[in-house]
Amino acid sequence: MSTCPTVGILLAAGAGRRFGGDKLLAPLHGRALVLHALAALHPAVDRVIAVVRPGAGALADALEQAGAQVVECPRATLGMGHSLACGADHAPPTARLLVSLGDMPAVRPDTIRRVRRALERGAVIVVPTHHGHRGHPVGFASALQRELTRLVGDQGARALLQRHAADVREIAVDDPGILHDVDTPTDLSETTARALNPAPRAPTDR
């Protein structure tokens, strides 16, 4: 592994209240919803850290079996900022960080590779856009890791993006999956009705 690896942080600590249960384990095209997000992220980075809430045994087991390093965030119930900080704190200090959401199963692997390449070429923050709308995953240079470890609350990295607005590089992608998360059973039904991409292959253009 290089001295400046790219680490994927998969946020999978939500309670799924609007869904009515643990949505991340809901079946989608033959496997758990969260495993689609992990399968797209895994081959595009050097390592994946999946952040889960305390007591998420079945979810943690599924993620570990699929190749992620699972980190339990004691303060996950206080908001996404705490989960992201927890994931960043477990990454190597020289790592670029690529943040994905566990409830976004339709992001294309090539989108993730494009975010990684932009970081490798010197971008500080990389945000993919579709038809002018910002989505996920979001990439951060290693210089921002310390700030990421200090995040709190339920706004994720929004305040950090605002603070470093001049350093944000947007990349337009033909990938509506960067905008589509699953919050309710209806969302899941709509995602199921769409044709998801085939299982990602190992990238050849790193």
Tab-separated table of C-alpha atoms in Angstrom:
chain	number	residue	atom	x	y	z
A	1	MET	CA	0.000	0.000	0.000
A	2	SER	CA	1.290	3.482	-0.789
A	3	THR	CA	2.301	5.963	1.921
A	4	CYS	CA	-0.824	7.960	1.041
A	5	PRO	CA	-3.621	5.396	0.713
A	6	THR	CA	-7.211	6.143	-0.159
A	7	VAL	CA	-9.555	4.861	2.531
A	8	GLY	CA	-13.261	4.513	2.008
A	9	ILE	CA	-15.467	5.353	4.975
A	10	LEU	CA	-18.860	3.696	4.698
A	11	LEU	CA	-21.366	5.287	7.053
A	12	ALA	CA	-23.725	2.551	8.215
A	13	ALA	CA	-24.732	3.706	11.682
A	14	GLY	CA	-28.225	5.059	11.031
A	15	ALA	CA	-31.169	3.648	12.985
A	16	GLY	CA	-33.506	3.459	9.970
A	17	ARG	CA	-36.466	4.929	11.869
A	18	ARG	CA	-38.283	6.150	8.751
A	19	PHE	CA	-37.838	2.712	7.239
A	20	GLY	CA	-39.293	0.991	10.272
A	21	GLY	CA	-36.279	-1.168	11.015
A	22	ASP	CA	-32.720	-1.858	9.953
A	23	LYS	CA	-32.969	-0.821	6.337
A	24	LEU	CA	-29.329	-1.586	5.623
A	25	LEU	CA	-30.022	-5.304	5.894
A	26	ALA	CA	-33.175	-5.123	3.762
A	27	PRO	CA	-32.885	-7.459	0.752
A	28	LEU	CA	-32.189	-5.837	-2.597
A	29	HIS	CA	-31.456	-7.892	-5.695
A	30	GLY	CA	-30.399	-10.921	-3.691
A	31	ARG	CA	-28.252	-9.312	-0.998
A	32	ALA	CA	-28.469	-6.736	1.775
A	33	LEU	CA	-28.866	-3.135	0.658
A	34	VAL	CA	-25.661	-2.010	2.379
A	35	LEU	CA	-23.616	-4.641	0.559
A	36	HIS	CA	-24.407	-2.974	-2.767
A	37	ALA	CA	-22.857	0.236	-1.450
A	38	LEU	CA	-19.849	-1.671	-0.116
A	39	ALA	CA	-19.390	-3.631	-3.356
A	40	ALA	CA	-19.162	-0.397	-5.348
A	41	LEU	CA	-16.754	1.234	-2.880
A	42	HIS	CA	-14.424	-1.637	-2.082
A	43	PRO	CA	-12.550	-2.048	-5.404
A	44	ALA	CA	-12.118	1.715	-5.811
A	45	VAL	CA	-10.144	2.252	-2.577
A	46	ASP	CA	-7.309	0.609	-0.690
A	47	ARG	CA	-9.372	-0.217	2.384
A	48	VAL	CA	-12.909	0.284	3.680
A	49	ILE	CA	-13.829	1.322	7.210
A	50	ALA	CA	-17.526	0.737	7.879
A	51	VAL	CA	-18.962	2.651	10.829
A	52	VAL	CA	-21.882	1.034	12.689
A	53	ARG	CA	-23.874	1.880	15.804
A	54	PRO	CA	-23.477	-0.077	19.052
A	55	GLY	CA	-25.255	-3.404	19.076
A	56	ALA	CA	-25.491	-3.759	15.290
A	57	GLY	CA	-24.260	-7.346	15.408
A	58	ALA	CA	-25.847	-8.766	12.263
A	59	LEU	CA	-24.921	-5.689	10.230
A	60	ALA	CA	-21.355	-5.716	11.514
A	61	ASP	CA	-21.016	-9.413	10.702
A	62	ALA	CA	-22.302	-8.907	7.146
A	63	LEU	CA	-19.895	-6.038	6.516
A	64	GLU	CA	-16.921	-7.905	7.970
A	65	GLN	CA	-17.660	-10.969	5.888
A	66	ALA	CA	-17.757	-8.746	2.798
A	67	GLY	CA	-14.276	-7.401	3.536
A	68	ALA	CA	-14.773	-4.170	5.478
A	69	GLN	CA	-13.059	-3.178	8.701
A	70	VAL	CA	-15.963	-2.510	11.057
A	71	VAL	CA	-15.764	0.248	13.666
A	72	GLU	CA	-18.459	0.717	16.301
A	73	CYS	CA	-19.216	4.361	17.045
A	74	PRO	CA	-20.410	4.818	20.644
A	75	ARG	CA	-21.982	8.220	19.847
A	76	ALA	CA	-23.595	7.293	16.539
A	77	THR	CA	-27.078	8.126	17.841
A	78	LEU	CA	-26.021	11.778	18.172
A	79	GLY	CA	-25.702	12.205	14.405
A	80	MET	CA	-23.772	11.533	11.233
A	81	GLY	CA	-20.980	13.929	12.194
A	82	HIS	CA	-20.008	11.680	15.092
A	83	SER	CA	-19.996	8.597	12.852
A	84	LEU	CA	-17.840	10.292	10.240
A	85	ALA	CA	-15.435	11.521	12.903
A	86	CYS	CA	-15.181	7.995	14.273
A	87	GLY	CA	-14.357	6.563	10.852
A	88	ALA	CA	-11.773	9.261	10.121
A	89	ASP	CA	-10.140	8.662	13.496
A	90	HIS	CA	-9.497	5.013	12.558
A	91	ALA	CA	-7.870	5.829	9.207
A	92	PRO	CA	-4.101	6.226	8.761
A	93	PRO	CA	-3.060	9.874	9.293
A	94	THR	CA	-1.770	10.161	5.723
A	95	ALA	CA	-4.906	8.754	4.106
A	96	ARG	CA	-7.179	10.430	1.621
A	97	LEU	CA	-10.744	9.761	2.715
A	98	LEU	CA	-13.654	8.906	0.483
A	99	VAL	CA	-16.989	9.043	2.322
A	100	SER	CA	-19.917	6.910	1.128
A	101	LEU	CA	-23.352	6.258	2.609
A	102	GLY	CA	-24.549	2.753	3.323
A	103	ASP	CA	-28.090	3.538	2.180
A	104	MET	CA	-27.064	4.612	-1.333
A	105	PRO	CA	-26.875	1.296	-3.222
A	106	ALA	CA	-26.922	2.589	-6.803
A	107	VAL	CA	-23.733	4.666	-6.977
A	108	ARG	CA	-21.633	3.471	-9.892
A	109	PRO	CA	-18.098	2.213	-9.206
A	110	ASP	CA	-16.659	4.438	-11.934
A	111	THR	CA	-18.030	7.500	-10.138
A	112	ILE	CA	-16.106	6.478	-7.038
A	113	ARG	CA	-12.933	5.932	-9.067
A	114	ARG	CA	-13.304	9.404	-10.590
A	115	VAL	CA	-13.526	10.964	-7.132
A	116	ARG	CA	-10.406	9.055	-6.125
A	117	ARG	CA	-8.479	10.155	-9.214
A	118	ALA	CA	-9.345	13.792	-8.548
A	119	LEU	CA	-7.944	13.471	-5.024
A	120	GLU	CA	-4.793	11.826	-6.330
A	121	ARG	CA	-4.343	14.762	-8.705
A	122	GLY	CA	-4.320	17.227	-5.839
A	123	ALA	CA	-7.923	18.212	-5.171
A	124	VAL	CA	-8.687	19.087	-1.547
A	125	ILE	CA	-12.388	18.215	-1.562
A	126	VAL	CA	-14.179	16.405	-4.398
A	127	VAL	CA	-17.957	16.322	-4.795
A	128	PRO	CA	-19.745	14.544	-7.674
A	129	THR	CA	-22.725	16.293	-9.233
A	130	HIS	CA	-25.611	15.114	-11.393
A	131	HIS	CA	-27.567	17.739	-13.316
A	132	GLY	CA	-26.120	20.372	-10.999
A	133	HIS	CA	-27.020	18.608	-7.747
A	134	ARG	CA	-24.305	17.520	-5.338
A	135	GLY	CA	-24.224	13.932	-4.144
A	136	HIS	CA	-22.030	11.207	-2.651
A	137	PRO	CA	-19.383	9.938	-2.267
A	138	VAL	CA	-17.345	12.954	-1.173
A	139	GLY	CA	-13.561	12.862	-1.177
A	140	PHE	CA	-11.210	14.631	1.238
A	141	ALA	CA	-7.458	15.178	1.049
A	142	SER	CA	-5.403	13.885	3.968
A	143	ALA	CA	-4.817	17.480	5.123
A	144	LEU	CA	-8.458	17.614	6.255
A	145	GLN	CA	-8.449	14.409	8.264
A	146	ARG	CA	-7.942	16.126	11.609
A	147	GLU	CA	-10.909	18.401	10.966
A	148	LEU	CA	-13.013	15.384	10.044
A	149	THR	CA	-12.183	13.691	13.348
A	150	ARG	CA	-13.658	16.699	15.181
A	151	LEU	CA	-17.073	16.650	13.520
A	152	VAL	CA	-20.175	16.469	15.679
A	153	GLY	CA	-23.937	16.689	15.224
A	154	ASP	CA	-26.186	15.539	12.416
A	155	GLN	CA	-24.888	17.606	9.492
A	156	GLY	CA	-22.054	15.305	8.495
A	157	ALA	CA	-19.271	17.271	6.806
A	158	ARG	CA	-21.527	20.109	5.604
A	159	ALA	CA	-19.878	22.717	7.825
A	160	LEU	CA	-16.444	21.616	6.668
A	161	LEU	CA	-17.472	21.989	3.018
A	162	GLN	CA	-18.760	25.470	3.763
A	163	ARG	CA	-15.572	26.408	5.593
A	164	HIS	CA	-13.450	25.207	2.653
A	165	ALA	CA	-15.826	26.256	-0.121
A	166	ALA	CA	-12.998	27.635	-2.252
A	167	ASP	CA	-11.305	24.220	-2.225
A	168	VAL	CA	-14.301	22.180	-3.373
A	169	ARG	CA	-13.943	20.637	-6.808
A	170	GLU	CA	-17.177	19.473	-8.404
A	171	ILE	CA	-17.090	16.739	-11.035
A	172	ALA	CA	-20.144	16.181	-13.216
A	173	VAL	CA	-21.094	12.516	-13.559
A	174	ASP	CA	-23.769	10.703	-15.513
A	175	ASP	CA	-24.835	8.814	-12.411
A	176	PRO	CA	-28.218	9.499	-10.798
A	177	GLY	CA	-27.281	7.021	-8.067
A	178	ILE	CA	-25.214	9.707	-6.311
A	179	LEU	CA	-28.490	11.410	-5.327
A	180	HIS	CA	-30.666	8.418	-4.410
A	181	ASP	CA	-30.713	7.135	-0.850
A	182	VAL	CA	-33.157	4.695	0.691
A	183	ASP	CA	-35.102	6.129	3.622
A	184	THR	CA	-38.454	4.342	3.335
A	185	PRO	CA	-39.816	1.039	2.012
A	186	THR	CA	-41.147	2.996	-0.969
A	187	ASP	CA	-37.626	4.156	-1.763
A	188	LEU	CA	-36.476	0.556	-1.636
A	189	SER	CA	-39.270	-0.551	-3.973
A	190	GLU	CA	-38.302	2.151	-6.457
A	191	THR	CA	-34.649	1.150	-6.252
A	192	THR	CA	-35.569	-2.497	-6.738
A	193	ALA	CA	-37.589	-1.563	-9.817
A	194	ARG	CA	-34.519	0.083	-11.350
A	195	ALA	CA	-31.799	-1.970	-12.956
A	196	LEU	CA	-28.768	-1.718	-10.716
A	197	ASN	CA	-25.320	-1.960	-12.213
A	198	PRO	CA	-23.705	-5.381	-12.343
A	199	ALA	CA	-21.283	-6.246	-9.561
A	200	PRO	CA	-18.255	-3.945	-9.881
A	201	ARG	CA	-15.025	-5.255	-11.326
A	202	ALA	CA	-11.583	-4.394	-10.053
A	203	PRO	CA	-10.572	-1.003	-11.505
A	204	THR	CA	-7.893	-0.890	-14.169
A	205	ASP	CA	-7.311	2.851	-14.235
A	206	ARG	CA	-5.944	3.683	-10.806
